[in-house]
CSV table of C-alpha atoms and ligand atoms in Angstrom, one decimal:
chain,number,residue,atom,x,y,z
A,10,MET,CA,-54.1,96.0,-32.4
A,11,ASN,CA,-57.5,94.9,-33.8
A,12,ILE,CA,-57.7,91.2,-34.0
A,13,LYS,CA,-60.7,89.2,-35.4
A,14,ILE,CA,-61.2,85.5,-34.8
A,15,LEU,CA,-63.2,83.8,-37.6
A,16,SER,CA,-65.3,81.2,-35.8
A,17,ALA,CA,-68.8,79.9,-36.2
A,18,ASN,CA,-69.2,79.5,-32.5
A,19,ALA,CA,-67.9,82.0,-29.9
A,20,ASN,CA,-68.5,79.4,-27.1
A,21,LEU,CA,-66.0,76.9,-28.3
A,22,TYR,CA,-63.0,76.4,-26.0
A,23,SER,CA,-60.5,77.4,-28.6
A,24,THR,CA,-62.3,80.5,-29.5
A,25,LYS,CA,-62.8,81.6,-25.9
A,26,ARG,CA,-59.2,81.0,-25.1
A,27,LEU,CA,-58.0,83.1,-28.1
A,28,VAL,CA,-60.3,85.9,-27.0
A,29,GLU,CA,-58.9,85.7,-23.5
A,30,ALA,CA,-55.3,85.7,-24.6
A,31,ALA,CA,-55.8,88.7,-27.0
A,32,LYS,CA,-57.4,90.7,-24.2
A,33,ALA,CA,-54.7,89.7,-21.7
A,34,ARG,CA,-52.2,91.4,-24.2
A,35,LYS,CA,-54.4,94.5,-24.5
A,36,HIS,CA,-55.7,94.0,-28.0
A,37,ASP,CA,-59.2,94.7,-29.3
A,38,VAL,CA,-60.6,91.4,-30.2
A,39,GLU,CA,-63.9,90.3,-31.8
A,40,VAL,CA,-65.3,87.0,-32.9
A,41,ILE,CA,-66.7,87.1,-36.4
A,42,ASN,CA,-68.9,84.3,-37.9
A,43,HIS,CA,-67.4,83.9,-41.4
A,44,ALA,CA,-70.5,82.1,-42.5
A,45,LYS,CA,-72.4,85.4,-42.0
A,46,CYS,CA,-70.0,87.7,-43.8
A,47,ASP,CA,-70.9,89.1,-47.2
A,48,ILE,CA,-68.1,89.8,-49.6
A,49,VAL,CA,-68.2,92.7,-52.0
A,50,ILE,CA,-65.9,92.7,-54.9
A,51,GLU,CA,-65.3,95.6,-57.3
A,52,LYS,CA,-62.3,97.3,-58.8
A,53,LYS,CA,-59.6,97.7,-56.1
A,54,ASN,CA,-62.1,98.0,-53.3
A,55,PRO,CA,-62.6,94.8,-51.4
A,56,VAL,CA,-65.2,95.0,-48.7
A,57,ILE,CA,-66.5,92.7,-46.0
A,58,ILE,CA,-70.0,93.2,-44.7
A,59,TYR,CA,-70.9,91.8,-41.3
A,60,LYS,CA,-74.3,92.1,-39.7
A,61,GLY,CA,-75.3,94.9,-42.0
A,62,HIS,CA,-72.1,97.0,-41.6
A,63,LYS,CA,-68.8,97.3,-43.4
A,64,LEU,CA,-66.1,95.7,-41.1
A,65,ASP,CA,-63.9,98.2,-39.4
A,66,HIS,CA,-60.1,98.3,-39.7
A,67,THR,CA,-58.5,95.0,-38.9
A,68,ASP,CA,-54.8,94.2,-38.3
A,69,ALA,CA,-55.0,90.4,-38.1
A,70,ILE,CA,-57.3,87.5,-38.3
A,71,ILE,CA,-57.2,84.1,-36.8
A,72,PRO,CA,-59.2,81.7,-39.0
A,73,ARG,CA,-60.9,78.8,-37.2
A,74,ILE,CA,-62.7,77.4,-40.2
A,75,GLY,CA,-64.6,74.1,-39.7
A,76,ALA,CA,-64.2,71.4,-42.4
A,77,SER,CA,-67.9,71.7,-43.4
A,78,VAL,CA,-67.5,75.4,-44.4
A,79,THR,CA,-64.1,75.3,-46.0
A,80,PHE,CA,-65.3,76.8,-49.3
A,81,TYR,CA,-67.0,79.9,-48.0
A,82,GLY,CA,-64.7,80.3,-45.0
A,83,THR,CA,-61.7,80.4,-47.4
A,84,ALA,CA,-63.4,83.0,-49.6
A,85,VAL,CA,-63.7,85.2,-46.5
A,86,VAL,CA,-60.1,84.7,-45.5
A,87,ARG,CA,-59.0,85.6,-49.1
A,88,GLN,CA,-61.0,88.8,-48.9
A,89,PHE,CA,-59.1,89.8,-45.8
A,90,GLU,CA,-55.9,89.0,-47.6
A,91,MET,CA,-57.0,91.3,-50.4
A,92,LEU,CA,-57.3,94.0,-47.7
A,93,ARG,CA,-53.7,93.2,-46.7
A,94,VAL,CA,-54.8,92.0,-43.3
A,95,PHE,CA,-52.3,89.5,-41.7
A,96,THR,CA,-53.8,86.0,-41.3
A,97,THR,CA,-52.4,83.3,-39.1
A,98,THR,CA,-53.5,80.8,-41.7
A,99,GLU,CA,-53.3,81.7,-45.4
A,100,SER,CA,-56.3,80.8,-47.6
A,101,GLN,CA,-54.1,78.7,-50.0
A,102,ALA,CA,-52.7,76.6,-47.1
A,103,LEU,CA,-56.2,76.2,-45.6
A,104,VAL,CA,-57.6,74.7,-48.9
A,105,ARG,CA,-54.5,72.5,-49.4
A,106,SER,CA,-54.8,71.1,-45.9
A,107,ARG,CA,-58.4,70.1,-46.4
A,108,ASP,CA,-57.6,67.8,-49.3
A,109,LYS,CA,-56.2,64.7,-47.7
A,110,LEU,CA,-54.7,63.3,-50.9
A,111,ARG,CA,-53.1,66.5,-52.0
A,112,SER,CA,-51.6,66.9,-48.5
A,113,LEU,CA,-50.1,63.4,-48.6
A,114,GLN,CA,-48.6,64.2,-52.0
A,115,ILE,CA,-47.1,67.4,-50.7
A,116,LEU,CA,-45.7,65.7,-47.6
A,117,SER,CA,-44.3,62.9,-49.8
A,118,ARG,CA,-42.5,65.4,-52.0
A,119,ALA,CA,-41.0,67.0,-48.9
A,120,GLY,CA,-39.4,63.7,-48.1
A,121,LEU,CA,-41.4,63.0,-45.0
A,122,GLY,CA,-42.2,59.5,-43.7
A,123,LEU,CA,-45.7,58.4,-44.4
A,124,PRO,CA,-47.7,55.2,-44.1
A,125,LYS,CA,-47.8,53.7,-47.6
A,126,THR,CA,-51.1,54.9,-49.1
A,127,VAL,CA,-53.1,53.8,-52.2
A,128,PHE,CA,-55.9,55.8,-53.9
A,129,THR,CA,-57.8,54.7,-57.0
A,130,ASN,CA,-60.7,55.9,-59.1
A,131,TYR,CA,-63.1,53.1,-57.8
A,132,SER,CA,-60.8,50.4,-59.3
A,133,LYS,CA,-62.3,47.0,-59.4
A,134,ASN,CA,-58.9,45.5,-59.0
A,135,VAL,CA,-59.1,45.3,-55.2
A,136,LYS,CA,-56.5,42.6,-54.8
A,137,GLU,CA,-53.8,44.8,-56.3
A,138,ILE,CA,-54.8,47.8,-54.1
A,139,VAL,CA,-54.5,45.7,-50.9
A,140,ASP,CA,-51.2,44.3,-52.1
A,141,GLN,CA,-49.8,47.7,-52.9
A,142,ALA,CA,-50.7,48.9,-49.4
A,143,GLY,CA,-48.6,46.0,-48.0
A,144,GLY,CA,-51.3,43.4,-47.7
A,145,ALA,CA,-53.7,42.7,-44.9
A,146,PRO,CA,-54.3,44.0,-42.3
A,147,VAL,CA,-54.9,47.4,-43.9
A,148,ILE,CA,-56.5,50.7,-42.9
A,149,ILE,CA,-59.3,51.9,-45.0
A,150,LYS,CA,-60.2,55.6,-44.7
A,151,LEU,CA,-63.1,57.6,-46.0
A,152,LEU,CA,-61.5,60.7,-47.7
A,153,GLU,CA,-63.7,63.2,-45.9
A,154,GLY,CA,-63.8,61.6,-42.4
A,155,THR,CA,-62.8,63.4,-39.2
A,156,GLN,CA,-62.5,62.5,-35.5
A,157,GLY,CA,-61.8,58.9,-36.4
A,158,ILE,CA,-65.2,58.2,-37.9
A,159,GLY,CA,-64.7,56.4,-41.3
A,160,VAL,CA,-61.3,54.9,-40.3
A,161,ILE,CA,-61.5,51.1,-40.4
A,162,LEU,CA,-59.0,48.4,-39.6
A,163,VAL,CA,-59.5,45.5,-41.8
A,164,GLU,CA,-57.8,42.2,-40.8
A,165,THR,CA,-58.0,40.1,-43.9
A,166,ARG,CA,-57.8,40.6,-47.6
A,167,LYS,CA,-61.2,39.0,-48.1
A,168,ALA,CA,-62.7,41.6,-45.6
A,169,ALA,CA,-60.7,44.4,-47.3
A,170,GLU,CA,-62.2,43.4,-50.7
A,171,SER,CA,-65.7,43.5,-49.3
A,172,VAL,CA,-65.3,46.8,-47.6
A,173,ILE,CA,-63.6,48.5,-50.6
A,174,GLU,CA,-66.3,47.1,-52.9
A,175,ALA,CA,-69.1,48.4,-50.6
A,176,PHE,CA,-67.6,51.9,-50.5
A,177,ASN,CA,-67.0,51.9,-54.3
A,178,ASN,CA,-70.6,51.0,-54.8
A,179,LEU,CA,-71.7,53.9,-52.6
A,180,GLN,CA,-69.3,56.1,-54.6
A,181,ALA,CA,-67.6,57.0,-51.4
A,182,ARG,CA,-63.9,57.8,-51.9
A,183,VAL,CA,-61.5,55.9,-49.8
A,184,ILE,CA,-57.7,55.5,-49.3
A,185,VAL,CA,-56.2,52.2,-48.4
A,186,GLN,CA,-53.2,52.5,-46.1
A,187,GLU,CA,-50.6,50.3,-44.6
A,188,PHE,CA,-51.5,49.5,-41.0
A,189,ILE,CA,-48.8,50.6,-38.6
A,190,LYS,CA,-49.2,48.0,-35.9
A,191,GLU,CA,-46.3,49.1,-33.7
A,192,ALA,CA,-48.0,52.5,-33.1
A,193,GLY,CA,-50.0,50.5,-30.5
A,194,GLY,CA,-53.2,52.5,-30.9
A,195,ALA,CA,-51.4,55.8,-30.1
A,196,ASP,CA,-50.4,58.8,-32.1
A,197,ILE,CA,-48.6,62.1,-31.4
A,198,ARG,CA,-49.9,65.6,-32.0
A,199,ALA,CA,-47.3,68.3,-32.3
A,200,PHE,CA,-48.8,71.8,-32.1
A,201,ILE,CA,-46.8,74.3,-34.2
A,202,VAL,CA,-46.9,78.0,-34.2
A,203,ASP,CA,-44.6,80.1,-36.4
A,204,GLY,CA,-42.0,77.4,-37.0
A,205,GLN,CA,-41.8,76.2,-33.4
A,206,VAL,CA,-43.3,73.3,-31.5
A,207,VAL,CA,-45.2,75.0,-28.7
A,208,GLY,CA,-46.6,71.8,-27.3
A,209,ALA,CA,-46.8,68.0,-27.9
A,210,MET,CA,-49.0,65.3,-26.6
A,211,LYS,CA,-49.4,61.6,-27.1
A,212,ARG,CA,-52.9,60.3,-27.5
A,213,GLN,CA,-53.7,56.7,-26.6
A,214,GLY,CA,-56.8,55.0,-27.8
A,215,LYS,CA,-59.0,53.3,-25.2
A,216,GLU,CA,-58.5,49.5,-24.6
A,217,GLY,CA,-59.0,47.5,-27.7
A,218,GLU,CA,-59.2,50.6,-30.0
A,219,PHE,CA,-56.6,51.3,-32.7
A,220,ARG,CA,-57.8,54.9,-33.1
A,221,SER,CA,-56.4,57.3,-30.7
A,222,ASN,CA,-58.9,60.2,-31.3
A,223,LEU,CA,-60.0,61.9,-28.1
A,224,HIS,CA,-63.5,61.9,-29.6
A,225,ARG,CA,-63.3,58.1,-29.7
A,226,GLY,CA,-62.4,57.8,-26.0
A,227,GLY,CA,-58.6,58.3,-26.3
A,228,THR,CA,-56.6,59.9,-23.5
A,229,ALA,CA,-53.9,62.5,-23.9
A,230,SER,CA,-50.7,63.1,-22.0
A,231,VAL,CA,-47.7,65.4,-22.4
A,232,ILE,CA,-44.7,64.1,-24.3
A,233,LYS,CA,-41.2,65.2,-25.2
A,234,LEU,CA,-40.6,64.8,-28.9
A,235,THR,CA,-37.4,63.2,-30.1
A,236,ASP,CA,-35.3,65.4,-32.4
A,237,GLU,CA,-36.4,63.3,-35.4
A,238,GLU,CA,-40.1,63.8,-34.5
A,239,GLU,CA,-39.6,67.5,-34.0
A,240,THR,CA,-37.8,67.9,-37.3
A,241,ALA,CA,-40.5,65.9,-39.1
A,242,ALA,CA,-43.4,68.0,-37.6
A,243,LEU,CA,-41.7,71.3,-38.4
A,244,LYS,CA,-41.0,70.2,-42.0
A,245,ALA,CA,-44.6,69.0,-42.4
A,246,ALA,CA,-46.1,72.3,-41.3
A,247,LYS,CA,-43.6,74.2,-43.5
A,248,ALA,CA,-44.4,72.0,-46.6
A,249,MET,CA,-48.1,72.8,-46.1
A,250,GLY,CA,-47.4,76.5,-45.7
A,251,LEU,CA,-49.1,76.6,-42.3
A,252,GLY,CA,-48.1,79.1,-39.6
A,253,ILE,CA,-50.3,77.2,-37.1
A,254,ALA,CA,-50.6,73.5,-37.5
A,255,GLY,CA,-51.5,70.3,-35.6
A,256,VAL,CA,-49.2,67.6,-37.0
A,257,ASP,CA,-50.3,64.1,-36.3
A,258,MET,CA,-47.7,61.3,-36.4
A,259,LEU,CA,-47.4,57.6,-35.8
A,260,GLN,CA,-44.3,56.2,-34.0
A,261,SER,CA,-43.2,53.4,-36.2
A,262,ALA,CA,-40.2,51.1,-36.5
A,263,ARG,CA,-38.9,53.3,-39.3
A,264,GLY,CA,-39.3,56.6,-37.5
A,265,PRO,CA,-42.2,59.1,-37.3
A,266,LEU,CA,-44.8,58.8,-40.1
A,267,ILE,CA,-47.1,61.8,-40.7
A,268,LEU,CA,-50.8,61.0,-40.7
A,269,GLU,CA,-52.3,64.4,-41.2
A,270,VAL,CA,-51.7,68.1,-40.8
A,271,ASN,CA,-54.6,70.0,-39.3
A,272,SER,CA,-54.9,73.7,-40.1
A,273,SER,CA,-57.4,74.5,-37.3
A,274,PRO,CA,-56.1,72.4,-34.5
A,275,GLY,CA,-58.1,72.5,-31.3
A,276,LEU,CA,-56.6,74.1,-28.2
A,277,GLU,CA,-58.5,72.2,-25.5
A,278,GLY,CA,-56.7,68.8,-25.6
A,279,ILE,CA,-53.2,70.3,-26.0
A,280,GLU,CA,-53.5,73.0,-23.4
A,281,GLN,CA,-54.9,70.5,-20.9
A,282,ALA,CA,-52.3,67.9,-21.6
A,283,THR,CA,-49.3,70.2,-21.6
A,284,GLY,CA,-50.5,72.9,-19.2
A,285,LYS,CA,-49.2,75.5,-21.6
A,286,ASP,CA,-50.8,78.7,-22.8
A,287,ILE,CA,-50.9,78.0,-26.5
A,288,ALA,CA,-53.4,80.8,-27.2
A,289,ASN,CA,-50.9,83.2,-25.9
A,290,SER,CA,-48.2,81.9,-28.4
A,291,ILE,CA,-50.7,82.5,-31.2
A,292,ILE,CA,-51.3,86.1,-30.1
A,293,LYS,CA,-47.5,86.7,-29.9
A,294,TYR,CA,-47.1,85.2,-33.4
A,295,ILE,CA,-49.5,87.9,-34.6
A,296,GLU,CA,-47.6,90.7,-32.7
A,297,ARG,CA,-44.3,89.7,-34.4
A,298,ASN,CA,-45.9,89.9,-37.9
A,299,VAL,CA,-48.2,93.0,-37.9
B,330,ADP,N1,-52.2,53.7,-41.1
B,330,ADP,C1,-52.5,53.6,-39.8
B,330,ADP,N2,-51.9,52.7,-38.9
B,330,ADP,C2,-52.2,52.7,-37.6
B,330,ADP,N3,-53.1,53.5,-37.0
B,330,ADP,C3,-53.7,54.4,-37.8
B,330,ADP,C4,-53.4,54.5,-39.2
B,330,ADP,N4,-54.2,55.5,-39.7
B,330,ADP,C5,-54.9,56.0,-38.7
B,330,ADP,N5,-54.6,55.4,-37.5
B,330,ADP,C6,-55.2,55.6,-36.2
B,330,ADP,O1,-56.6,56.1,-36.4
B,330,ADP,C7,-56.7,57.5,-35.9
B,330,ADP,C8,-57.6,58.3,-36.9
B,330,ADP,O2,-57.0,58.4,-38.2
B,330,ADP,P1,-56.9,59.7,-39.0
B,330,ADP,O3,-56.2,59.4,-40.3
B,330,ADP,O4,-56.2,60.7,-38.1
B,330,ADP,O5,-58.4,60.1,-39.3
B,330,ADP,P2,-59.2,61.3,-38.7
B,330,ADP,O6,-59.0,62.5,-39.6
B,330,ADP,O7,-60.6,60.8,-38.7
B,330,ADP,O8,-58.7,61.7,-37.3
B,330,ADP,C9,-55.3,58.0,-35.8
B,330,ADP,O9,-55.2,59.0,-34.9
B,330,ADP,C10,-54.5,56.7,-35.5
B,330,ADP,O10,-54.5,56.5,-34.1
B,331,MG,MG1,-56.8,62.4,-36.9
């Protein structure tokens, strides 16, 4: 089979592991930088040009599109779809997953547990917003943040008002969210491939840190999901239309609450924590579908 990995950096752990896993199963595999693909559109003849040449026959792609290049990366994935190439992440689902608000609305409709979340169009009525989110302490999140940057725990209503006003003034969009204290600075990542949890880990923030992101100094360990957690994670990935998903959940007094669903989840943390060959699961997913 001819498999192409869409990745801006062939040296990333996830990219390298996917190449290894594809080769181990005797496939032809190539890393393509989606940012350097040109797209040619004409009547019934979609073409992708890469490094001056028309791309050869491809059976499947594995999109690994970073948040900063969602727009162009998605256009390239869509072009492959027009060529009837199997993709482990559909362009529609990719776009959907990058919009935090739309994602929360989809997850809510699917009946999943979520931290109560408020979003407004720079409303001046800050008191009402904080009250709707359950009152202080609240979490304030920049809409386009990643790796824990732009996620703030605000202890009092006064402080929340100042922070929201400051962001409003900068025209930076934020969501205000109920703070789930009992999560204890930890969250759970369930890695899903083709409707199955292939690995799960618990990430614990460093001492005195409520954010569990590994980039913020958190540590990961393997965990066995409860039935309720597993069901919630699978349902979340399905609602988002993602064949591959990293579902992040908080353990709360009222059961698992979905924080976000990642459409290009990294392999390094989860493979190291679980000792599992997740890249191999992804290649086998392709084999079942092409
Ligand atoms: N509502 C919340 N209650 C408690 N902890 C939270 C809440 N939201 C986020 N966190 C913590 O902060 C971390 C980062 O938040 P997240 O929404 O995942 O943003 P990012 O996209 O930057 O990773 C989470 O992994 C979790 O540990
Ligand atoms: Mg996160």
